[in-house]
mmCIF file of C-alpha atoms in Angstrom:
data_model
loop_
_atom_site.group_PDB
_atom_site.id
_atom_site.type_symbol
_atom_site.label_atom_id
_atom_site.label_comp_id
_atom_site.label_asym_id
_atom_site.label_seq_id
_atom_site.Cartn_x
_atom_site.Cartn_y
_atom_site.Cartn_z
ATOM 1 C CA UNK A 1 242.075 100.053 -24.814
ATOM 2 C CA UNK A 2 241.642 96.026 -24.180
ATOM 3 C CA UNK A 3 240.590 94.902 -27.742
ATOM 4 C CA UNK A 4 240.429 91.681 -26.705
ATOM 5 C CA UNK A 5 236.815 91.808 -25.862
ATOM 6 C CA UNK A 6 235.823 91.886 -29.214
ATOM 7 C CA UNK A 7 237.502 88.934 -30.135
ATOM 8 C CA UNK A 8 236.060 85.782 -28.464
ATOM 9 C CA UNK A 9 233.714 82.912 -30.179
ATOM 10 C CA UNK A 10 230.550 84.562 -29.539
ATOM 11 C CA UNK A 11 231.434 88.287 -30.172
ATOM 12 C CA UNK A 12 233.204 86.827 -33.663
ATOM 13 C CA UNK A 13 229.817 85.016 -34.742
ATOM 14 C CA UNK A 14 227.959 87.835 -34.039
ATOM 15 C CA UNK A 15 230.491 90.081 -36.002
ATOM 16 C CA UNK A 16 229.982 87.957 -38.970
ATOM 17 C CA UNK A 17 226.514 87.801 -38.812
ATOM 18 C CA UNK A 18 225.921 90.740 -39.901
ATOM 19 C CA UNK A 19 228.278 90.800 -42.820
ATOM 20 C CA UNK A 20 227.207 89.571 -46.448
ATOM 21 C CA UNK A 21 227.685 85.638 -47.263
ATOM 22 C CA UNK A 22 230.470 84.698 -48.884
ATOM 23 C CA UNK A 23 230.086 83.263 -52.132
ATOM 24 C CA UNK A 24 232.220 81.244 -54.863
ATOM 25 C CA UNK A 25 231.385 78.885 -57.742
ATOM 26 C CA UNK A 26 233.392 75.545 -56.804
ATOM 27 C CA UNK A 27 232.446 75.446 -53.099
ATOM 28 C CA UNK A 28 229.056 76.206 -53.727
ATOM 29 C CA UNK A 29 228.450 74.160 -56.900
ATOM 30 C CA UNK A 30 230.161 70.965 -55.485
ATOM 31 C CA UNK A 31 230.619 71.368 -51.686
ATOM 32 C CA UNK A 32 226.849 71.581 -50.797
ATOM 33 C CA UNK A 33 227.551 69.305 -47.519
ATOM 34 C CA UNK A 34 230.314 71.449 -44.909
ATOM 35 C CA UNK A 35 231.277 69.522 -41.582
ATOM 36 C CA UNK A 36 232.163 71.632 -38.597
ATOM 37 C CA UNK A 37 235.008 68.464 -37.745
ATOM 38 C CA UNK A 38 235.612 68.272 -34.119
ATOM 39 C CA UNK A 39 239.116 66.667 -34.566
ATOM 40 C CA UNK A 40 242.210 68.771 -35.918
ATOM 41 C CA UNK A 41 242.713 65.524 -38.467
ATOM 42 C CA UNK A 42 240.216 63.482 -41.373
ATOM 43 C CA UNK A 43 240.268 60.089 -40.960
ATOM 44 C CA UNK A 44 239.388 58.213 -43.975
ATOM 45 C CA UNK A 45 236.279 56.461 -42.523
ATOM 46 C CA UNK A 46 235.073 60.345 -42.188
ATOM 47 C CA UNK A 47 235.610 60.322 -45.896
ATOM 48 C CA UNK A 48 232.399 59.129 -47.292
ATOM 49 C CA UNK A 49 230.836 58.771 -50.400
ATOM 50 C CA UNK A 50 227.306 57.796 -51.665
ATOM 51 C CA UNK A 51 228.265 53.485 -51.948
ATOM 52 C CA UNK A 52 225.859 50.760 -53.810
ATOM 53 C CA UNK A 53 222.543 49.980 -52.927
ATOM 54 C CA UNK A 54 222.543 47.989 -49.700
ATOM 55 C CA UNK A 55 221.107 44.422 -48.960
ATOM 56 C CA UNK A 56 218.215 44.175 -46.620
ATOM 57 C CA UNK A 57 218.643 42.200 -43.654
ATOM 58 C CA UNK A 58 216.179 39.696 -41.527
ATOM 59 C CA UNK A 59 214.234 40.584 -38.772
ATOM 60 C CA UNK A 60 216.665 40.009 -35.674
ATOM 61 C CA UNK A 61 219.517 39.762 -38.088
ATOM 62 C CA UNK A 62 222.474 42.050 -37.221
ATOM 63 C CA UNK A 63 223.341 45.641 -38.739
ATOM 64 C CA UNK A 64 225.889 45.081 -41.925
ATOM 65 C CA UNK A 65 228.858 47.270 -41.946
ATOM 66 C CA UNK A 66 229.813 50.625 -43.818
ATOM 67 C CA UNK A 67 232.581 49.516 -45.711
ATOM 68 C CA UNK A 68 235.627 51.338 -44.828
ATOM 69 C CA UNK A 69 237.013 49.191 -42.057
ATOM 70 C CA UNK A 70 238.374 50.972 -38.828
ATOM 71 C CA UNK A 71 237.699 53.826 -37.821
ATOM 72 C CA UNK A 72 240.681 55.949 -38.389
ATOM 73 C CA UNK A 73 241.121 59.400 -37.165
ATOM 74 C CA UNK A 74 245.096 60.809 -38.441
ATOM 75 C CA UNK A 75 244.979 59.656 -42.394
ATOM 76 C CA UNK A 76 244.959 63.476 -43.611
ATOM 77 C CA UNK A 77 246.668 66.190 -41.512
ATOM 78 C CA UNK A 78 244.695 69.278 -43.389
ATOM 79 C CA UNK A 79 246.953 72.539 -42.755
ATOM 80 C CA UNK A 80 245.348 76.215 -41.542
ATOM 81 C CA UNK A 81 245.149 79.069 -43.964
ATOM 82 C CA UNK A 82 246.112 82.108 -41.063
ATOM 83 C CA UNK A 83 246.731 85.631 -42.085
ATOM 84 C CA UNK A 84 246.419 88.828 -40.180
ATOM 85 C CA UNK A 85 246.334 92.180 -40.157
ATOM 86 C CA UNK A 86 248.355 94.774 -38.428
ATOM 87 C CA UNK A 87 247.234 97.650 -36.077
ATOM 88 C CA UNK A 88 250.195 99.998 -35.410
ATOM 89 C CA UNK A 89 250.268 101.912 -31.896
ATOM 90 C CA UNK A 90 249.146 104.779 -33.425
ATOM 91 C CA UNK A 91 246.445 103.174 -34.980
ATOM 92 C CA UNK A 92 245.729 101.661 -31.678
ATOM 93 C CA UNK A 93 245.327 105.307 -30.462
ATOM 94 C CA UNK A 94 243.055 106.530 -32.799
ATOM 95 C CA UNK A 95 240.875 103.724 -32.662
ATOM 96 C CA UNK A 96 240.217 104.361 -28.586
ATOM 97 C CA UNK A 97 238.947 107.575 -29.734
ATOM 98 C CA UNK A 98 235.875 105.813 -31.445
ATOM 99 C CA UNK A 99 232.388 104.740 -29.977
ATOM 100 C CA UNK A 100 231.888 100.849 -29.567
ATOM 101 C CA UNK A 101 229.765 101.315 -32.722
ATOM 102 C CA UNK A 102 232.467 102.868 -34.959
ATOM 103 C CA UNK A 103 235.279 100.217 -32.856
ATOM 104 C CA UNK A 104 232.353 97.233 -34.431
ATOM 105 C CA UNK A 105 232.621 98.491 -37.924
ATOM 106 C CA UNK A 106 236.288 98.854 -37.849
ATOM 107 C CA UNK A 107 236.987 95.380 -36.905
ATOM 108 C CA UNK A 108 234.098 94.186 -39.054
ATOM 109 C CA UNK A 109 236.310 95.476 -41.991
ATOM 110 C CA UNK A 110 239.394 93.248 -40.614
ATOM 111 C CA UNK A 111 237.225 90.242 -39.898
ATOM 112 C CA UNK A 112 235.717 90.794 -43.067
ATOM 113 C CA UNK A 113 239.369 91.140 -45.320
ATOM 114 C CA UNK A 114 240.575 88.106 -43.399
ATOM 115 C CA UNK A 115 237.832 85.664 -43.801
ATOM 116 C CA UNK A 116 237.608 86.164 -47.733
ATOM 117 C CA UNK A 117 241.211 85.370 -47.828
ATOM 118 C CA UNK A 118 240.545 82.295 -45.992
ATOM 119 C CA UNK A 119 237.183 81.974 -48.602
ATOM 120 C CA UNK A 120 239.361 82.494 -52.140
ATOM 121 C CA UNK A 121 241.524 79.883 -50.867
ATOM 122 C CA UNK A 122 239.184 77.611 -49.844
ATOM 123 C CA UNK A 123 238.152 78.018 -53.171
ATOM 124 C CA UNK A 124 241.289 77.585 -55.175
ATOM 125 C CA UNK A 125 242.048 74.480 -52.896
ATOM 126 C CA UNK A 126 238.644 73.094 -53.953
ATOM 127 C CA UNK A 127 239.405 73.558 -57.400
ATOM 128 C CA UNK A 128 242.442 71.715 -57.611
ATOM 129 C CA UNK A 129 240.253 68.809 -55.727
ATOM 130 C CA UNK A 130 238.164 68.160 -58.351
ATOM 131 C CA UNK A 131 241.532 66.629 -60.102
ATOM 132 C CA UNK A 132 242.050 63.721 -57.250
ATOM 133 C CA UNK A 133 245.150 65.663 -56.006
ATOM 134 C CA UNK A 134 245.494 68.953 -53.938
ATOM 135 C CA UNK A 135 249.145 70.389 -54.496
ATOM 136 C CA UNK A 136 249.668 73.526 -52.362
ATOM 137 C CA UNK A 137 252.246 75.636 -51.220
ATOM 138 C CA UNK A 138 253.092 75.666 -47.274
ATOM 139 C CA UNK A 139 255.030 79.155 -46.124
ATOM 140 C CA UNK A 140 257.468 77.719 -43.510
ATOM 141 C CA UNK A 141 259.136 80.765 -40.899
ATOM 142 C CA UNK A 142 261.726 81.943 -42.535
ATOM 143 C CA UNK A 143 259.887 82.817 -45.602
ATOM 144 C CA UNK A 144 260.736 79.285 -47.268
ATOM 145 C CA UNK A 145 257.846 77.009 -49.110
ATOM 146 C CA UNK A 146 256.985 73.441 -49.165
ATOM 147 C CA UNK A 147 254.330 71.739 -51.063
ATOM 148 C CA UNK A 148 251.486 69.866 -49.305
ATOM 149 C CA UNK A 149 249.782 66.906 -51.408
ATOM 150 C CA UNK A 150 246.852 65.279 -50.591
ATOM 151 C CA UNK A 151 246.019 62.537 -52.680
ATOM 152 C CA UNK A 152 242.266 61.155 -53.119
ATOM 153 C CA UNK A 153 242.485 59.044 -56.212
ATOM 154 C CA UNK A 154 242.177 59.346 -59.820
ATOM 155 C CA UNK A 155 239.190 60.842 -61.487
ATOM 156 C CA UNK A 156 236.990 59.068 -64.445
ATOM 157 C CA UNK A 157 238.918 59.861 -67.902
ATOM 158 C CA UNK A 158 237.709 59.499 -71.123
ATOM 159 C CA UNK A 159 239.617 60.015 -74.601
ATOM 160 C CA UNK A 160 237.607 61.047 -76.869
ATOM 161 C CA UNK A 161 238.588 59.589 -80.543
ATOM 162 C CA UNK A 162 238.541 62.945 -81.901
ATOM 163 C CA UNK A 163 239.061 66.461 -80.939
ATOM 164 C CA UNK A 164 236.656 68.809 -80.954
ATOM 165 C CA UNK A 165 238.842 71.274 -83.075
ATOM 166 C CA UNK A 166 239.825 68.390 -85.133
ATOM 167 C CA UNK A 167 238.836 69.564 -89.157
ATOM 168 C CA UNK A 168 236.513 66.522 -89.565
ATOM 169 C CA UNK A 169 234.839 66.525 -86.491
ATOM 170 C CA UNK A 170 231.033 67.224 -85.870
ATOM 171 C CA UNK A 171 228.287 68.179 -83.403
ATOM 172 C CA UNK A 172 226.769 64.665 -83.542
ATOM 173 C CA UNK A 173 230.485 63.039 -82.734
ATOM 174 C CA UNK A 174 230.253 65.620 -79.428
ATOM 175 C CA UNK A 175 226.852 64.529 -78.240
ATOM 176 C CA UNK A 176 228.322 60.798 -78.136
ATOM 177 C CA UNK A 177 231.366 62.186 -76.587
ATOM 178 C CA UNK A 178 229.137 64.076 -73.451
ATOM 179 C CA UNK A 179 227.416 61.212 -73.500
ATOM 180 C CA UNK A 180 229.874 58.180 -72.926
ATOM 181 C CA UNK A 181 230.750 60.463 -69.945
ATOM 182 C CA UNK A 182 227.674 60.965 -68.474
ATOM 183 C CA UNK A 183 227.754 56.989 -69.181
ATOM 184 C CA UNK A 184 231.284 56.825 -66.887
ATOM 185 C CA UNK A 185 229.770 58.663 -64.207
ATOM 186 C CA UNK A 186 226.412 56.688 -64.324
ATOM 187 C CA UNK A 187 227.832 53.171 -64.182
ATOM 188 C CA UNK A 188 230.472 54.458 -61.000
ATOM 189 C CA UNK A 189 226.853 55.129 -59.077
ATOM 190 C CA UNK A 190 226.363 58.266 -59.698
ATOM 191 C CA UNK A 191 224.714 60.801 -62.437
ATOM 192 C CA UNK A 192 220.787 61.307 -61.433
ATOM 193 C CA UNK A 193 221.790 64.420 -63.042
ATOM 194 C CA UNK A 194 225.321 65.040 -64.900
ATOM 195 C CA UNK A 195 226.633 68.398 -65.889
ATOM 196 C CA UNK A 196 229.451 69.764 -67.565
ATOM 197 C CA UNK A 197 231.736 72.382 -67.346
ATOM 198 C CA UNK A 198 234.214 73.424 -70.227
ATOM 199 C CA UNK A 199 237.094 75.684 -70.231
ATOM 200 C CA UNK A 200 237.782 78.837 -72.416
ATOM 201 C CA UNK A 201 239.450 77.003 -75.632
ATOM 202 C CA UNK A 202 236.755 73.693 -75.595
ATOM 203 C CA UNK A 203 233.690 76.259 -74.990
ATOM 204 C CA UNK A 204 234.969 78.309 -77.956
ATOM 205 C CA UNK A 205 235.575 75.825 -80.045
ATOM 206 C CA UNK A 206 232.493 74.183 -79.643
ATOM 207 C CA UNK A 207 230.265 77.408 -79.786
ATOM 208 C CA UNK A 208 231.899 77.486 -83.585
ATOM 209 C CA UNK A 209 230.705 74.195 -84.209
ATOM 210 C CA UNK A 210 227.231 74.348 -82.738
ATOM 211 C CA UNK A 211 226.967 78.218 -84.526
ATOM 212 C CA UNK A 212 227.714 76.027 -88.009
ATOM 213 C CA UNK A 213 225.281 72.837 -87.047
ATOM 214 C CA UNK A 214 222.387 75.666 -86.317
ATOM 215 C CA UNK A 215 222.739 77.450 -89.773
ATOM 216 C CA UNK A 216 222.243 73.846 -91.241
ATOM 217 C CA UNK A 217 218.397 73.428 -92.536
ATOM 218 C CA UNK A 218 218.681 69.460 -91.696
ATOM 219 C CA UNK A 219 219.964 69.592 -88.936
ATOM 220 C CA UNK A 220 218.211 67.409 -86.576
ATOM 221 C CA UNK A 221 219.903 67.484 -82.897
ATOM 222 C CA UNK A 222 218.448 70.504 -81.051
ATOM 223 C CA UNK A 223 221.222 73.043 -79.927
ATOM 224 C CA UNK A 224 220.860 76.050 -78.062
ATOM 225 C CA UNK A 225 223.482 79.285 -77.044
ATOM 226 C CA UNK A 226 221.700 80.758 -73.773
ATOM 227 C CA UNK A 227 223.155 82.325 -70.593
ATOM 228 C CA UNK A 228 222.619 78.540 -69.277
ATOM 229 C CA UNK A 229 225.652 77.825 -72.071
ATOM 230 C CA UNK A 230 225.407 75.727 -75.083
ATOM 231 C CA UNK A 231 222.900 72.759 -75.219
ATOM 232 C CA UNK A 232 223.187 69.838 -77.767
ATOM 233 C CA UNK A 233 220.691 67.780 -77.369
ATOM 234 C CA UNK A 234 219.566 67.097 -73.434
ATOM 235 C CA UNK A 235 223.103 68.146 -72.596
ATOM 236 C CA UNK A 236 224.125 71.730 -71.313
ATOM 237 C CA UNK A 237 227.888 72.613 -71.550
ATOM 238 C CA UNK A 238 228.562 75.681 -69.200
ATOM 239 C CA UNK A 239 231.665 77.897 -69.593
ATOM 240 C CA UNK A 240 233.955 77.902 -66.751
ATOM 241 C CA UNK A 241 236.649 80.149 -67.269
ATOM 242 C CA UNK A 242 237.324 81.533 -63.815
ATOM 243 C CA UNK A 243 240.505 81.419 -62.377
ATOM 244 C CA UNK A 244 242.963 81.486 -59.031
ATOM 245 C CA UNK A 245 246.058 83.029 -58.041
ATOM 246 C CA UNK A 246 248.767 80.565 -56.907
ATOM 247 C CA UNK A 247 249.972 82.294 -54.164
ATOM 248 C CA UNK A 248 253.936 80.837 -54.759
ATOM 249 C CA UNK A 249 253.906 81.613 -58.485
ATOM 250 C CA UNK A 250 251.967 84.401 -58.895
ATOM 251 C CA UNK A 251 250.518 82.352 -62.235
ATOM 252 C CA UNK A 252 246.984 82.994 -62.963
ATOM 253 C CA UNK A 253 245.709 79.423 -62.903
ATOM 254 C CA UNK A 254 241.876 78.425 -64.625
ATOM 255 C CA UNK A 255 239.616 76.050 -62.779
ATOM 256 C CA UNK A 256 239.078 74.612 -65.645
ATOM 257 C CA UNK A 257 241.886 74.060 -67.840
ATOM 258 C CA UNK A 258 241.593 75.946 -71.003
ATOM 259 C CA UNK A 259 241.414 72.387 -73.086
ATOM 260 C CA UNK A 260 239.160 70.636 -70.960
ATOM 261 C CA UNK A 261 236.210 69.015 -69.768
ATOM 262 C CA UNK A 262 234.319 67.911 -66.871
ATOM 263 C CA UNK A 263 231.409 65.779 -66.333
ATOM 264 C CA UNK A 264 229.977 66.247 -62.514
ATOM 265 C CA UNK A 265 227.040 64.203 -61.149
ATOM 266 C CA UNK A 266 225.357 66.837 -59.127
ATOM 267 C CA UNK A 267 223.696 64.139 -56.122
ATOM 268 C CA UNK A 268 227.563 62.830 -55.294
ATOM 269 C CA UNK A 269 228.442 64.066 -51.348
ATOM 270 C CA UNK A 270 231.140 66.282 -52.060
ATOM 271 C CA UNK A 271 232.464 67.617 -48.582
ATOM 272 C CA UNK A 272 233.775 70.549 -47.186
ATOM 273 C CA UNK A 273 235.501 69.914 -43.620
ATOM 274 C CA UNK A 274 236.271 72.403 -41.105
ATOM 275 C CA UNK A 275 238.662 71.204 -38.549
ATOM 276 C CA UNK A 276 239.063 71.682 -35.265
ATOM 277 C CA UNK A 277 241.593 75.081 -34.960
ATOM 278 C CA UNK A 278 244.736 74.678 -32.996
ATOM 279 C CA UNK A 279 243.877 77.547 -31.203
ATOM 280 C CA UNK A 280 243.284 77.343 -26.992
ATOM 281 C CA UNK A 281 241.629 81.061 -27.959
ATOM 282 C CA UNK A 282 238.769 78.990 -30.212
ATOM 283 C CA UNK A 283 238.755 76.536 -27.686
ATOM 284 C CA UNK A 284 240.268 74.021 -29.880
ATOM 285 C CA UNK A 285 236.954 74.262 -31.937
ATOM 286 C CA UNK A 286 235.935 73.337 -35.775
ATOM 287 C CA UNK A 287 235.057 76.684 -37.355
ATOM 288 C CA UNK A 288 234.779 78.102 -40.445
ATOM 289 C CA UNK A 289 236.945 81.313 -39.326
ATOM 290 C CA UNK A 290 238.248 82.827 -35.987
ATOM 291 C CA UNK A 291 240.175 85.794 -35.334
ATOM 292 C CA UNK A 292 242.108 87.078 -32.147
ATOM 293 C CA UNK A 293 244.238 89.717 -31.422
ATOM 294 C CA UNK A 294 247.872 88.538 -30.617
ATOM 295 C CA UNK A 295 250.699 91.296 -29.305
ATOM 296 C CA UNK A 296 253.977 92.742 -31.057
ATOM 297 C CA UNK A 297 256.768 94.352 -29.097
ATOM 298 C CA UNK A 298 258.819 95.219 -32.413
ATOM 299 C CA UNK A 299 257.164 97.174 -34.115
ATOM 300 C CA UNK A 300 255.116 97.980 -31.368
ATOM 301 C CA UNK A 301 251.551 97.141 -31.978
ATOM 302 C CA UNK A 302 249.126 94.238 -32.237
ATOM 303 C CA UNK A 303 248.352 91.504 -35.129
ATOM 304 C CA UNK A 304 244.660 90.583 -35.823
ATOM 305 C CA UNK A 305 244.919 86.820 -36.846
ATOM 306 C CA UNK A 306 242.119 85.408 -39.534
ATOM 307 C CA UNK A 307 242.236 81.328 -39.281
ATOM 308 C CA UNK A 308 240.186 78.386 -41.270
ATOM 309 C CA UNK A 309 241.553 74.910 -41.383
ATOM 310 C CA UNK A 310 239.604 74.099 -44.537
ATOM 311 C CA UNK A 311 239.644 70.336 -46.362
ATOM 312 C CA UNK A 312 237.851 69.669 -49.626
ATOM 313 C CA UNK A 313 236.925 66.583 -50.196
ATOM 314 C CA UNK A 314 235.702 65.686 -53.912
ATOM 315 C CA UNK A 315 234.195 62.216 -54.727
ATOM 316 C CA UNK A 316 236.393 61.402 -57.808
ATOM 317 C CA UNK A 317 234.350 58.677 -59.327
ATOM 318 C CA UNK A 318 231.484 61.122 -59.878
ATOM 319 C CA UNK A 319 233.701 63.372 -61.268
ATOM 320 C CA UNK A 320 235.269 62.895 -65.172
ATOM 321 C CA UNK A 321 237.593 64.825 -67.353
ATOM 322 C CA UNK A 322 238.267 65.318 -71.009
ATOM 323 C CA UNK A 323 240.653 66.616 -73.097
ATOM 324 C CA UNK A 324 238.912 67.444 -76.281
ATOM 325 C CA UNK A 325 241.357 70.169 -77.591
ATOM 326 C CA UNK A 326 244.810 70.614 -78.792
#
């Protein structure tokens, strides 16, 4: 059977049309705005960010530029995630045996394997944004590794004076902490709306202290435990203790890190590029995933080959850490 008329752009998208959305909390929480990028590389121009207000200008006057200066098109070289899955001959054979519905479903289960491996990593990648750097392992023929780094600058920071599991601290000394770094992310021109995210040791540690502050008849800051997380005051602290696989490793990695905070202003234009594939199969086209069938001699058989060139790209001055724990 010739399986590769199931595999071109249009019979792909349709294939994935009718599977379930892909979901995951980083990309979706911060990468609201995805580019289909028609080049294979970011330039830094493409980078963009939400800048200060802009001057008007005089009738007749000229446009002002975006600042940013040329337009550059090879400052990031994003690499593609690619994995596939292999179809013996004799599964080859059985699968002629099928209608063309039960051949659809078949290969909807490969497309569908493939492109949440390309998803999860996506997500792990975007994840590791959020600290200014991207440090990844590359798999090189020959089974060897490399890292790639991507560097996009340094996050806000603050220090608090105290740690949150310090034996004199308080719930009033935490509101001023969330607060000077809603403050950071406010004064970089961000933070219409700042939230937080805390990992597993900060959100413990500061459930205890909001469980003691609530028992306390004077207390006068309102504080809340809810599915939303813990609220002090106007601020809502959400627990974020998922996690990632490095693939090199093996070492189950948190999002968050386990002593840590982060401040987020929700309106800054995260983005999510897809970049053009180098693949004459995709036509050399920007797509979120594309799969084609690709020949083996030894073992005999063929290799169904799930690709994404995917390229998170946080805005760092929205974005501020803390470490607040021991």
């Amino acid at each position: 059977m010739d399986i590769r008329k199931y595999y071109n752009v249009k019979a792909i998208a349709q294939r994935l049309q009718q599977l379930p959305p892909l979901t995951s909390t980083v990309v979706d929480t911060f990468y609201g705005r995805k580019v289909n990028h028609p080049f294979d590389r970011v330039g830094r121009s493409d980078i963009t960010a939400i800048g200060a207000p802009a001057p008007l200008i005089a009738r007749g006057a000229p446009s002002l530029p975006v600042s940013g200066g040329v337009l550059s098109l090879d400052d990031y070289e994003p690499f593609e995630v690619a994995n596939h899955q292999f179809f013996t001959a004799a599964d080859m054979n059985r699968l002629r045996h099928l209608d063309e519905q039960s051949i659809e479903a078949r290969l909807a289960g490969v497309d569908d394997n493939l492109r949440r491996i390309c998803r999860v990593t996506t997500e792990a990648i975007a994840s590791v944004a959020l600290t200014g750097t991207v440090s990844w392992p590359v798999a090189l023929e020959g089974g060897k590794m490399e890292t790639y780094q991507v560097q996009f600058g340094n996050p806000l920071a603050f220090v608090p004076a105290k740690l949150w599991d310090a034996a004199d601290i308080n719930v009033r000394q935490v509101f001023d902490h969330l607060q000077e770094m809603e403050t950071l992310v406010q004064e970089s021109g961000y933070g219409g709306n700042v939230e937080f995210w805390a990992g597993k040791t900060a959100y413990n540690v500061l459930l205890g202290l909001v469980e003691v502050y609530g028992e306390n008849p004077k207390a006068k800051l309102r504080v809340e435990v809810s599915s939303r997380g813990i609220s002090i005051g106007e601020f809502v602290i959400k627990k974020m203790t998922e996690t990632y696989v490095h693939p090199q490793t093996g070492a189950v990695t948190p999002k968050v890190a386990a002593n840590k905070v982060m401040a987020f202003a929700t309106d800054a234009v995260h983005t999510l590029f897809y970049c053009a594939l180098d693949d004459l199969d995709a036509r050399l086209q920007p797509l979120p995933y594309f799969s084609k069938p690709i020949d083996t001699k030894d073992p005999s058989g063929i290799k169904i080959v799930g690709r994404s060139k995917p390229f998170p790209v946080p805005v760092v001055k929205a974005i501020c850490w803390a470490t607040v724990t021991a």
